[in-house]
Coordinates of C-alpha atoms in Angstrom, one line a residue:
X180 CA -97.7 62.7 -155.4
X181 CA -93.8 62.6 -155.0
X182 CA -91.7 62.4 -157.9
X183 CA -90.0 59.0 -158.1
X184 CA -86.5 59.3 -158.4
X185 CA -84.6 57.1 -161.0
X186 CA -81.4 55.3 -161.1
X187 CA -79.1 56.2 -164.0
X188 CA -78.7 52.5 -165.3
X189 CA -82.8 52.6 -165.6
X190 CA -82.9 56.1 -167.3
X191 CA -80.3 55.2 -170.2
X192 CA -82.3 51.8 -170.8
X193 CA -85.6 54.1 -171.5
X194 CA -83.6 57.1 -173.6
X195 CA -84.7 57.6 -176.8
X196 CA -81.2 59.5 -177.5
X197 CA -78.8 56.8 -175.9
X198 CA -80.8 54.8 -178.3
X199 CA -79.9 56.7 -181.4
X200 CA -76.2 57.6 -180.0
X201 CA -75.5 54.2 -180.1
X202 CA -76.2 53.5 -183.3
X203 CA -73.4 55.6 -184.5
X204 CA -70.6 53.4 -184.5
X205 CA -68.0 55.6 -186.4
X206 CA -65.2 57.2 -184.2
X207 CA -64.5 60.9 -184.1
X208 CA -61.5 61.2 -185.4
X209 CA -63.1 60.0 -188.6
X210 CA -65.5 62.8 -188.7
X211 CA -63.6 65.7 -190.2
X212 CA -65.7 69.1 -188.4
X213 CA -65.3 66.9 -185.1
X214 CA -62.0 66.7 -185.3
X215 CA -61.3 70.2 -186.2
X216 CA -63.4 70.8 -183.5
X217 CA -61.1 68.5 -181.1
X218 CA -58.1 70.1 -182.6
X219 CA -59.1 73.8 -181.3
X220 CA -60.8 72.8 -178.4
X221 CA -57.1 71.6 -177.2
X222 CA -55.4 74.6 -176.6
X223 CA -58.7 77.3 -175.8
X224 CA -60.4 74.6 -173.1
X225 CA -58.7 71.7 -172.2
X226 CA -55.4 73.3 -171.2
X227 CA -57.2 76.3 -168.5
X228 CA -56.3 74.0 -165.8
X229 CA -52.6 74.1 -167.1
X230 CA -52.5 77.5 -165.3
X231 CA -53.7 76.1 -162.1
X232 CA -51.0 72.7 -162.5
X233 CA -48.0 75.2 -163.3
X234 CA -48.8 77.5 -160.6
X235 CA -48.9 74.4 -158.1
X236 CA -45.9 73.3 -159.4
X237 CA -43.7 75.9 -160.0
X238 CA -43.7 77.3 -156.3
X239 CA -42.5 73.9 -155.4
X240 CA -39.9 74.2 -157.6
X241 CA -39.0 77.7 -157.1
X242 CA -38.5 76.6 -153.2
X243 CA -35.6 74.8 -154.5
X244 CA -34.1 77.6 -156.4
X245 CA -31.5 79.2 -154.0
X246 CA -31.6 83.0 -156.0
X247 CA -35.6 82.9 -155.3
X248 CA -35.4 81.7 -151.9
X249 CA -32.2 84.8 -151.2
X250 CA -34.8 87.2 -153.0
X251 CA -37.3 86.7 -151.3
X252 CA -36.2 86.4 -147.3
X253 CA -36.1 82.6 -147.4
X254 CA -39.9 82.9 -146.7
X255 CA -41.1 79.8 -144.4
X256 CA -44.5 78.8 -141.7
X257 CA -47.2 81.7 -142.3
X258 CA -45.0 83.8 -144.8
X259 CA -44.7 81.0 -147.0
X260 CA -48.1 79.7 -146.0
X261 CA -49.8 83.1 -148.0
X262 CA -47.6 83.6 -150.4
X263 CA -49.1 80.0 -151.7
X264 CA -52.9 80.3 -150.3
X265 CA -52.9 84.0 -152.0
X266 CA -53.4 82.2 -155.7
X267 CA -56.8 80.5 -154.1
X268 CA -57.7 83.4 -151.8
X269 CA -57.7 86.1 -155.3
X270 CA -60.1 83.0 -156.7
X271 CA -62.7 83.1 -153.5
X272 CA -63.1 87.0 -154.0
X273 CA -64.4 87.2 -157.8
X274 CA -66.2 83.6 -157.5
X275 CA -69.8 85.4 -156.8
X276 CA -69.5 87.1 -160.5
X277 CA -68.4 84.3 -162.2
X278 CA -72.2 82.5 -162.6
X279 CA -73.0 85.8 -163.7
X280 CA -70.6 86.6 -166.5
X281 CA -71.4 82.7 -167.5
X282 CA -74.8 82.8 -167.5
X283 CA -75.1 86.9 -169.4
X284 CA -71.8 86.3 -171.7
X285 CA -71.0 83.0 -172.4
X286 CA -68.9 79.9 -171.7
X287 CA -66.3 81.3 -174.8
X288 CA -66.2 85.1 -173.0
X289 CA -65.6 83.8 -169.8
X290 CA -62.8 82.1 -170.7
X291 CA -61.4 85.1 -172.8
X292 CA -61.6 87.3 -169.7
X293 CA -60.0 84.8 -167.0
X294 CA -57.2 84.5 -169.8
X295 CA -56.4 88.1 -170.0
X296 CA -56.4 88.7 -166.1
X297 CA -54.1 85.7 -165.9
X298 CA -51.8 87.3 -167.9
X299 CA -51.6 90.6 -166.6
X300 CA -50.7 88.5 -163.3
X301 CA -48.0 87.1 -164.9
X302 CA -46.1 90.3 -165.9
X303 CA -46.6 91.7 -162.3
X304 CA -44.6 88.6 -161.3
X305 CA -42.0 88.2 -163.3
X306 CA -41.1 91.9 -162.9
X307 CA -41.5 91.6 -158.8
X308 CA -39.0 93.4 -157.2
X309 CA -40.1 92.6 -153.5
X310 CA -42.0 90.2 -151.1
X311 CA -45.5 92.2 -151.5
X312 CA -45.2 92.7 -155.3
X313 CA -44.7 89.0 -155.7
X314 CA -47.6 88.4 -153.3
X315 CA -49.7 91.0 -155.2
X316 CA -49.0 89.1 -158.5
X317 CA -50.3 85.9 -157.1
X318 CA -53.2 87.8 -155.9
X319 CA -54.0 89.0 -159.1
X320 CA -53.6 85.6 -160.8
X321 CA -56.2 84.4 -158.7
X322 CA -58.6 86.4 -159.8
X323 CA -59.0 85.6 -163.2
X324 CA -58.8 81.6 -163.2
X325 CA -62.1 81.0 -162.2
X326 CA -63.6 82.8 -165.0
X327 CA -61.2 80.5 -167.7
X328 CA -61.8 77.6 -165.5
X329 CA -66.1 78.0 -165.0
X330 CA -66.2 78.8 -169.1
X331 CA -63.9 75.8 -170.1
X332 CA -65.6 73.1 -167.9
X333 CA -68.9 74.1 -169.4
X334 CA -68.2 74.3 -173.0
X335 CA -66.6 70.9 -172.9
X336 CA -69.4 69.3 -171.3
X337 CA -71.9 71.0 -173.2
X338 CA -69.6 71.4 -176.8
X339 CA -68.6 68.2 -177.1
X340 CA -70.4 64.9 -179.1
X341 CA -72.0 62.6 -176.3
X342 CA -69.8 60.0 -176.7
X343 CA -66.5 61.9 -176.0
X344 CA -67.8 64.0 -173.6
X345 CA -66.5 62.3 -170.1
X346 CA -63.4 61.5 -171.7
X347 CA -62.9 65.3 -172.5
X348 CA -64.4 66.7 -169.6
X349 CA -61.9 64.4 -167.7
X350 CA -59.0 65.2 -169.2
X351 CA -59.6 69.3 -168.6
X352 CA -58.7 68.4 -164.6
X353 CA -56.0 66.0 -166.3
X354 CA -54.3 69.3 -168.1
X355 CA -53.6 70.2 -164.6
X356 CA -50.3 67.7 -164.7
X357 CA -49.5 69.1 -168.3
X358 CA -48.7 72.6 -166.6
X359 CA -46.9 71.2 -163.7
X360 CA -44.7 68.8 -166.0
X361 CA -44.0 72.1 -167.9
X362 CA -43.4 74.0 -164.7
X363 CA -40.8 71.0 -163.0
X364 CA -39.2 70.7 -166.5
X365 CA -39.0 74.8 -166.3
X366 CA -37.7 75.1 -162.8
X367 CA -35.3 72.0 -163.2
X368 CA -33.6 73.9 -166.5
X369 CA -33.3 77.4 -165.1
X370 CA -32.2 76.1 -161.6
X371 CA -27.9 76.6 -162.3
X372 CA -28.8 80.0 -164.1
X373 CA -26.7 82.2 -161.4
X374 CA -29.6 85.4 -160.9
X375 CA -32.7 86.1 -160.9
X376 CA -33.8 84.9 -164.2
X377 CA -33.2 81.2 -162.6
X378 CA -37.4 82.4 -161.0
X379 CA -38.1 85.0 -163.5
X380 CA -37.9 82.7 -166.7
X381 CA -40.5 79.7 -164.7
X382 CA -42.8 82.6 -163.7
X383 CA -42.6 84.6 -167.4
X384 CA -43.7 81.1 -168.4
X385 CA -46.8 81.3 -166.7
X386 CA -48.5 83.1 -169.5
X387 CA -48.4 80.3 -171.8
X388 CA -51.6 78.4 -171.6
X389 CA -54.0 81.4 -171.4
X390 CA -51.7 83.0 -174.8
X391 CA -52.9 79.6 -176.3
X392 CA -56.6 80.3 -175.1
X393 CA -56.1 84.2 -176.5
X394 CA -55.5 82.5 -179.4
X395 CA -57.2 79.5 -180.7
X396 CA -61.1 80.2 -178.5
X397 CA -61.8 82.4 -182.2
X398 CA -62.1 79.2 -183.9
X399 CA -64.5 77.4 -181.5
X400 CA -68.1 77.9 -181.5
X401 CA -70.3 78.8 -178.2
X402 CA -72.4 76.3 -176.4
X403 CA -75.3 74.9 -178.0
X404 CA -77.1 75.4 -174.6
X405 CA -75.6 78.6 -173.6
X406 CA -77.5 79.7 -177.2
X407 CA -80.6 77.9 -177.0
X408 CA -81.0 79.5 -173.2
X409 CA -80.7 82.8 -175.4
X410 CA -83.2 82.3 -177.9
X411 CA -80.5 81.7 -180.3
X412 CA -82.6 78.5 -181.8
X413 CA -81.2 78.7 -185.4
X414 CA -77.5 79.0 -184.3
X415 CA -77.7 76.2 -182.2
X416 CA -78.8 73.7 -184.6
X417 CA -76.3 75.1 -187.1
X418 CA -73.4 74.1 -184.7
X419 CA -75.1 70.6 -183.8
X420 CA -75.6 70.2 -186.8
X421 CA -72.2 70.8 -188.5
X422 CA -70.2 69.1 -185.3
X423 CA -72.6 66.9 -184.1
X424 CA -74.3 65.3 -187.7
X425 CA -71.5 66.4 -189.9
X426 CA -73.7 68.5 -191.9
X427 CA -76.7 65.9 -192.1
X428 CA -79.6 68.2 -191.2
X429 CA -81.3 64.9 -191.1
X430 CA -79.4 62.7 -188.6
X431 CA -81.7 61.2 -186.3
X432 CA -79.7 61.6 -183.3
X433 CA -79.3 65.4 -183.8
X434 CA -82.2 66.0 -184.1
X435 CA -83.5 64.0 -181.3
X436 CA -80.4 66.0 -179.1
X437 CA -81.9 69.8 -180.0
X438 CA -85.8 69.0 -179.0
X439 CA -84.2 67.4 -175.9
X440 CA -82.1 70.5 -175.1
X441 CA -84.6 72.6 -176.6
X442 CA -87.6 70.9 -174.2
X443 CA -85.1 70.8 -171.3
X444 CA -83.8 74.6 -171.2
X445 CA -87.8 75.7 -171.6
X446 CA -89.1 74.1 -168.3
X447 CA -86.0 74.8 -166.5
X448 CA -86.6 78.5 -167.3
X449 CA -90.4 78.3 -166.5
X450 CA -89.7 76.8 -163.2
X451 CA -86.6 78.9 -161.9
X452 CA -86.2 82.6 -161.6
X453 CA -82.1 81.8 -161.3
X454 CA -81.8 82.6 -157.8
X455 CA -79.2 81.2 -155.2
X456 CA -81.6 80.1 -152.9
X457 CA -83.3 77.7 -155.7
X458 CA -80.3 75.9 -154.5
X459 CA -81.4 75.2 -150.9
X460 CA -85.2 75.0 -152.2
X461 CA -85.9 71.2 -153.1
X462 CA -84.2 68.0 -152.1
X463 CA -82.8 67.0 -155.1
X464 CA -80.7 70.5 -155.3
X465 CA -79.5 70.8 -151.6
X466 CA -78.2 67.0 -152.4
X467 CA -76.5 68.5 -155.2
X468 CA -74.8 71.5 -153.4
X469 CA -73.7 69.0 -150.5
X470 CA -72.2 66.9 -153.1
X471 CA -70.2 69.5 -155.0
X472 CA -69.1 71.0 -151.9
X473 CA -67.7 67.8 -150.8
X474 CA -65.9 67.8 -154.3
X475 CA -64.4 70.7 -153.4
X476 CA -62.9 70.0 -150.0
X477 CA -62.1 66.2 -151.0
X478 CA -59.8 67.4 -154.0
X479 CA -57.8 69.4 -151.3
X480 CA -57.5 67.7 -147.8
X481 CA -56.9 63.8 -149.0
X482 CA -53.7 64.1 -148.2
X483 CA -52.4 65.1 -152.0
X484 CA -52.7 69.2 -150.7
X485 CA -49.0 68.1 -149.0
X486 CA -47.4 66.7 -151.8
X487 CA -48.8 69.2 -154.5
X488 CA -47.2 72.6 -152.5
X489 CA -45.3 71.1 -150.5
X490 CA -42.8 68.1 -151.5
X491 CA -39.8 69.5 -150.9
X492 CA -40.8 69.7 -147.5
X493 CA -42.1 66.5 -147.3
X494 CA -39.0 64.8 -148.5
X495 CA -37.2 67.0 -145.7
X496 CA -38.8 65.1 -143.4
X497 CA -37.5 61.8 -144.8
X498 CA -33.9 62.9 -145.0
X499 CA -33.8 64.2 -148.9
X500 CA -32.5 67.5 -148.6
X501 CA -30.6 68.3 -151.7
X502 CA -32.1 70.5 -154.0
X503 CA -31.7 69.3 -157.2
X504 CA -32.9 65.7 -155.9
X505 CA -36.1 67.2 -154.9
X506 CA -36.8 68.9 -158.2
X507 CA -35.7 65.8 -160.6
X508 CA -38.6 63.7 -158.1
X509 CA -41.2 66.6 -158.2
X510 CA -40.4 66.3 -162.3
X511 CA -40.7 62.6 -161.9
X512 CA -44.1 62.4 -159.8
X513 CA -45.5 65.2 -162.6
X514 CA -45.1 62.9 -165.6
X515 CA -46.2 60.1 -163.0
X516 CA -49.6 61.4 -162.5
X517 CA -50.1 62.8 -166.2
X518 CA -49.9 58.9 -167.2
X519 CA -52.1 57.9 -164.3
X520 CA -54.9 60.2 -164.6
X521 CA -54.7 60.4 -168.3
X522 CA -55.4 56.3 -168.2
X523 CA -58.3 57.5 -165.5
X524 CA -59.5 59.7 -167.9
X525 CA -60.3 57.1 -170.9
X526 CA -61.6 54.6 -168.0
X527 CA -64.9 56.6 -167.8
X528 CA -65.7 54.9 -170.5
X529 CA -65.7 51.8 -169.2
X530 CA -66.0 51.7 -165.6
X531 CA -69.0 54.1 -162.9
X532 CA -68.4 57.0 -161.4
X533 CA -69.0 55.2 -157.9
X534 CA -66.8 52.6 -159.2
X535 CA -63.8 54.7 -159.8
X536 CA -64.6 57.0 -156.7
X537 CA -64.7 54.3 -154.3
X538 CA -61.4 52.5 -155.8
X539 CA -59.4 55.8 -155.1
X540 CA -60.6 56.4 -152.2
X541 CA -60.2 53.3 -150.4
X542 CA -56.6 53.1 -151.6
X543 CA -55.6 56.1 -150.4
X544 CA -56.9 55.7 -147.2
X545 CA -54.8 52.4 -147.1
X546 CA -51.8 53.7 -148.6
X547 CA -52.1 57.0 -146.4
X548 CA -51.6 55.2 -143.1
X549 CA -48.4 53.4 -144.9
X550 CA -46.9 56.5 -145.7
X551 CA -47.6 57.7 -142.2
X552 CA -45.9 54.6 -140.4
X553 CA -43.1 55.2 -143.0
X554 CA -42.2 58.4 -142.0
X555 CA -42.9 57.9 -138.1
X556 CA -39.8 54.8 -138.5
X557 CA -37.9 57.4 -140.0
X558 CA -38.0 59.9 -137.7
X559 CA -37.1 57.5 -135.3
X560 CA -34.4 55.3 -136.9
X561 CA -33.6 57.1 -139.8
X562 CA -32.2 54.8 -142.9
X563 CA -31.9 54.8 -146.6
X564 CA -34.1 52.0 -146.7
X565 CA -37.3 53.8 -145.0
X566 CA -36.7 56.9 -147.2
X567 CA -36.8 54.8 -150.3
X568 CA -39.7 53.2 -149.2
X569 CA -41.5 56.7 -148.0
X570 CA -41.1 58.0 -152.0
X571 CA -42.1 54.8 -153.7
X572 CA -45.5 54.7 -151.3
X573 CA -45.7 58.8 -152.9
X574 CA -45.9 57.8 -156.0
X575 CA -48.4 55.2 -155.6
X576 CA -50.4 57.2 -153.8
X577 CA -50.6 59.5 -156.4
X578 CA -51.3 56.9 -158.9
X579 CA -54.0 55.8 -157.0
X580 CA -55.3 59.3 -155.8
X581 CA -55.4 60.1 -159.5
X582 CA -58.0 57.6 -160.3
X583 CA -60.9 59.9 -159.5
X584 CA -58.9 62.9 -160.6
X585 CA -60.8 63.5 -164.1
X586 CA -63.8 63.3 -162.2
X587 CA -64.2 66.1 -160.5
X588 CA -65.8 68.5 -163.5
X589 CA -67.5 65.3 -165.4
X590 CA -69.7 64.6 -162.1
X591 CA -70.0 68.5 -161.0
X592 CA -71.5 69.1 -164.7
X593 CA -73.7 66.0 -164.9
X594 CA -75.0 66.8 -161.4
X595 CA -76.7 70.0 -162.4
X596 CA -78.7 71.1 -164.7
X597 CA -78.3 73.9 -167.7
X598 CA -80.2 76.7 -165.2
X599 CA -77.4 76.2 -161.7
X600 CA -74.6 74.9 -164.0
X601 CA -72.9 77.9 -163.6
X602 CA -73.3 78.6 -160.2
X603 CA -72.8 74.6 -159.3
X604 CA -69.3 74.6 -160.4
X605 CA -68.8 78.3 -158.9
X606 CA -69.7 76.2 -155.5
X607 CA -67.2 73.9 -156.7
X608 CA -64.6 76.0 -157.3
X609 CA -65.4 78.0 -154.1
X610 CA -64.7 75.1 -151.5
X611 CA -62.1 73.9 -153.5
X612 CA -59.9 77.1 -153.4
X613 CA -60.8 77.9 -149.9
X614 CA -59.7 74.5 -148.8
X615 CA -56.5 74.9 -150.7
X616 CA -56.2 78.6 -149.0
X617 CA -57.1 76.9 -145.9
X618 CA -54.4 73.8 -146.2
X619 CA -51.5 76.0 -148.3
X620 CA -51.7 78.2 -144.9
X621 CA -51.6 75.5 -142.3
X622 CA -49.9 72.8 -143.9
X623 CA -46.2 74.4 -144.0
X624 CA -47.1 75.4 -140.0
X625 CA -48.2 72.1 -139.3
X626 CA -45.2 70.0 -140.9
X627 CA -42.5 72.3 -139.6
X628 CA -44.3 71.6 -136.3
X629 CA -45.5 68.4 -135.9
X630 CA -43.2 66.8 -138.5
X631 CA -44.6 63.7 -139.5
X632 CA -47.1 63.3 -136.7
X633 CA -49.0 66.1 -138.9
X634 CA -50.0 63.3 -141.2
X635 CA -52.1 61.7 -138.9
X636 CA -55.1 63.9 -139.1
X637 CA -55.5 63.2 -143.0
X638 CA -55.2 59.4 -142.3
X639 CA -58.1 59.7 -140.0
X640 CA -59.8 62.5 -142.5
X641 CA -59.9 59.9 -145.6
X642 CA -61.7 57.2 -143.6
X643 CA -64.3 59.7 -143.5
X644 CA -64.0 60.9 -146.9
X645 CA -64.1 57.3 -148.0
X646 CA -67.4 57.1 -146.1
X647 CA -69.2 59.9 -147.4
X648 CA -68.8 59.2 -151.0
X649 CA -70.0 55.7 -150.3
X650 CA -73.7 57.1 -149.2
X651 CA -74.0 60.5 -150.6
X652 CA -72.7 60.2 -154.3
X653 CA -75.5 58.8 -156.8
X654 CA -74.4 56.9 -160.0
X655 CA -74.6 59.3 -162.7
X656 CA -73.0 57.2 -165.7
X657 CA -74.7 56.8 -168.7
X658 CA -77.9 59.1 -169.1
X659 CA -77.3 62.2 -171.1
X660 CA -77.0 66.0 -169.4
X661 CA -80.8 66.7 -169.5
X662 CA -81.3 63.4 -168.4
X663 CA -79.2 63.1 -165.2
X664 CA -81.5 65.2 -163.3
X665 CA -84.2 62.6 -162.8
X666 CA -81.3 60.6 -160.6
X667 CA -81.9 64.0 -158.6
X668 CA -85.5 65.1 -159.3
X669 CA -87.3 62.2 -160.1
X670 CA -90.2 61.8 -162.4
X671 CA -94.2 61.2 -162.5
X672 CA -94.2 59.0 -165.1
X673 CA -90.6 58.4 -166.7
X674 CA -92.1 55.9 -169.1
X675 CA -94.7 58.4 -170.3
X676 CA -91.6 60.6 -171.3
X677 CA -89.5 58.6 -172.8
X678 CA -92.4 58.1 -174.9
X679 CA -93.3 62.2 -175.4
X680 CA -89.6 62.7 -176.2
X681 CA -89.9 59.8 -179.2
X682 CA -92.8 61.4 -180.5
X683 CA -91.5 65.0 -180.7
X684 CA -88.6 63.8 -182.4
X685 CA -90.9 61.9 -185.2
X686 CA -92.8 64.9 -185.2
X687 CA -90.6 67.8 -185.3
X688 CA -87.0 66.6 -185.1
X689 CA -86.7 64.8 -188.5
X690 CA -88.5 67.7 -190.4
X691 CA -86.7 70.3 -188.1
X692 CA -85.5 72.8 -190.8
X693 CA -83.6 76.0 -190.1
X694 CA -86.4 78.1 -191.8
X695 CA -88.9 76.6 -189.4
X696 CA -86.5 77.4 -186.4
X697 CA -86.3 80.8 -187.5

């Protein structure tokens, strides 16, 4: 008999531990160990993607500096095209051991490593004295992010109190913004500084976010999960209890949350041997894989690939040529989408993953082909007017665009289960760095070659994104982690466990004890 799959609406009516999590009506920043919880996670999780947003941002800028540009051969079409995919391309190479290092060390190690390759990046580019050493340095960089990024997605979503956690997990892709704001704001300052610090200083910089991480992922505990998967019962509890219950050993809802994780982790281990090909095995994970995959590529090539790496060529083509100009707008459109996706963030709360999906996407499709039309007038009448208009459609693309932004690691986390987390979000990371490879190579060769005509292909590209997400992406609001996999998997009889999990939580959960866990 097939397993029935389940829709996520139905699966939180039945859970016994929706039931109890809404009963807690008392925020977290009223629940002292949550909030020094909150207050650490800050710095050694939710900024990683800082890295990433200051990298993106900071080669725009530094194609505006004039001492970078005269250091570095005025690089431009492939030259320029590698010296940006390299970043990604460093990323693609240590992506098969990052599932591994996950999975054996820990979501907290993970991130320690990617933040100590990160910053031996930095130093080989701030001291680059040539083309290749600066390439190398970017190289390097690459490396390490997907270790701090893997670990940091992971510990959120599986750290963090139920009620918080899409709002969290959000804003970790939102952090993204936070490091470009920092890296326009850098670039802008240093721009008049008359040598080479005007590009040393904004890459020196670099190094901030994974310092922070250095520093403050002491004072955060592991992954309830990651322990549990180790046999690491007791310490588990201890942390779910003390974040989770604030030190009631009795709450109902934690409780209920460990025999859930606890009964979760055990069949996942009893029915997987943590192979790859588990992934291609059953229909519920090749669904999966297609849907991250499409993650991936859709982050990259929906049109935002151009203005992220490349505005300052972008507004070329619309007549803005003056440096400065260019980095006070790519400063401007930074703090834009910080605001935008931030408000995206806290909307999870609210509003579906299909709902917030299919709103972005349909308005960038629209505002896409307005943008194009825009930039064709221009090219061939030229005008103040058009330009204007071509910058104020930018930013409402991006505010639009930015709508699913948080979503990316809340729906790759949900998706899959404890046992292919790991190596889900490695498939995730993997498309989305080889499509930003792929489109940081082309996209300076297309644009100084087809100008604005290049635009067309993305126009026609969303339509099908738009498409896809309407008939591939399930609903996945609402259910908890262990519970999203029946939208996947299915179950024989959901009723009957619902039931089962209520009654091991009468009968073990409330007397759970740390002595009898030991």
């Amino acid at each position: 008999m097939d397993n029935k799959k389940i829709d996520a609406a139905t699966i939180t009516d039945q859970s016994e531990i929706i039931r109890l999590l809404q009963l807690d009506s008392k925020p977290w920043y009223q629940k002292p160990n949550l909030r020094a919880l909150y207050f650490c996670l800050i710095p050694a999780a939710l900024g990683v993607e800082m890295t990433t947003g200051y990298d993106g941002s900071v080669l725009n800028g530094l194609q505006a500096v004039s001492h970078w540009q005269d250091y570095f051969g005025h690089p431009t079409g492939s030259r320029l095209g590698v010296l940006n995919a390299s970043y990604n391309l460093g990323g693609l190479i240590t992506l098969p051991l990052v599932p591994w290092v996950n999975d054996k060390f820990g979501r907290k190690h993970s991130i320690t490593l990617g933040s100590l390759i990160l910053c031996c990046g930095v130093v080989v580019q701030a001291a680059s004295q040539n083309y290749g050493m600066f390439l190398a340095s970017r190289f390097l960089l690459g490396t390490g992010i997907p270790f701090a990024v893997s670990g940091a997605a992971q510990l959120l979503a599986e750290l963090t109190y139920p009620k918080e956690r899409a709002v969290v997990t959000g804003l970790f892709n939102v952090s993204w913004f936070v490091g470009a704001i920092l890296a326009a704001g850098v670039t802008l300052g240093t721009y008049s500084i008359p040598n080479d610090w005007s590009w040393r200083i904004p890459s020196m910089l670099q190094a901030a976010p994974s310092l922070l991480q250095l520093t403050f992922i002491w004072w955060v505990p592991e992954s309830p999960r990651w322990l549990i998967s180790k046999d690491r019962d007791a310490k588990a509890f201890e942390i779910l209890v003390k974040y989770h219950g604030e030190g009631d050993r009795d709450s109902p809802f934690v409780n209920a949350e460990f025999v859930e994780i606890q009964n979760q982790l055990r069949l996942e281990s009893l029915n997987s041997k943590r192979k790859w090909i588990e992934l291609l095995q059953t229909p519920g994970n090749r669904k999966r894989v297609l849907i991250v995959m499409c993650l991936g590529i859709f982050a990259q090539w929906s049109g935002n690939g151009l203005i992220s790496y490349y505005l300052a060529k972008v507004l070329q083509t619309v007549g803005i040529k003056d440096k400065r100009t260019q980095n006070i707008i790519n400063l401007s459109l930074s703090c834009w989408s910080l605001i935008t996706a931030a408000g995206a963030a806290f909307a999870t709360i609210v509003l579906r993953r299909r709902v917030q999906y299919l709103t972005s996407f349909v308005s960038i499709t629209v505002i896409f082909s307005i943008i194009t039309a825009l930039s064709a007038t221009f090219a061939k009448t030229g005008g103040n007017a058009v330009a204007t208009g071509v910058i104020a459609f930018i930013f409402i693309f991006n505010g639009f665009f930015n709508i699913m932004q948080p979503l990316m690691y809340i729906y790759a986390t949900e998706i899959f289960p404890f046992i292919y987390r790991a190596k889900g979000l490695a498939i995730l990371q993997f498309f989305n760095r080889g499509s930003t490879a792929f489109n940081t190579f082309v996209n300076p060769i297309g644009l100084d070659s087809l100008k604005w005509k290049y635009y067309l292909f993305y126009a026609v590209w969303l339509v099908c994104e738009t498409m896809i997400v309407y008939f591939l992406y399930p609903e996945t609001k609402g259910p908890s982690l262990e519970e999203v996999a029946m939208v996947f998997d299915g179950e024989r009889n959901p009723e009957k466990m619902a039931n089962d999990d209520r009654d091991d939580i009468k009968d073990i959960g409330m007397n759970l004890t740390v002595q009898e866990l030991k």
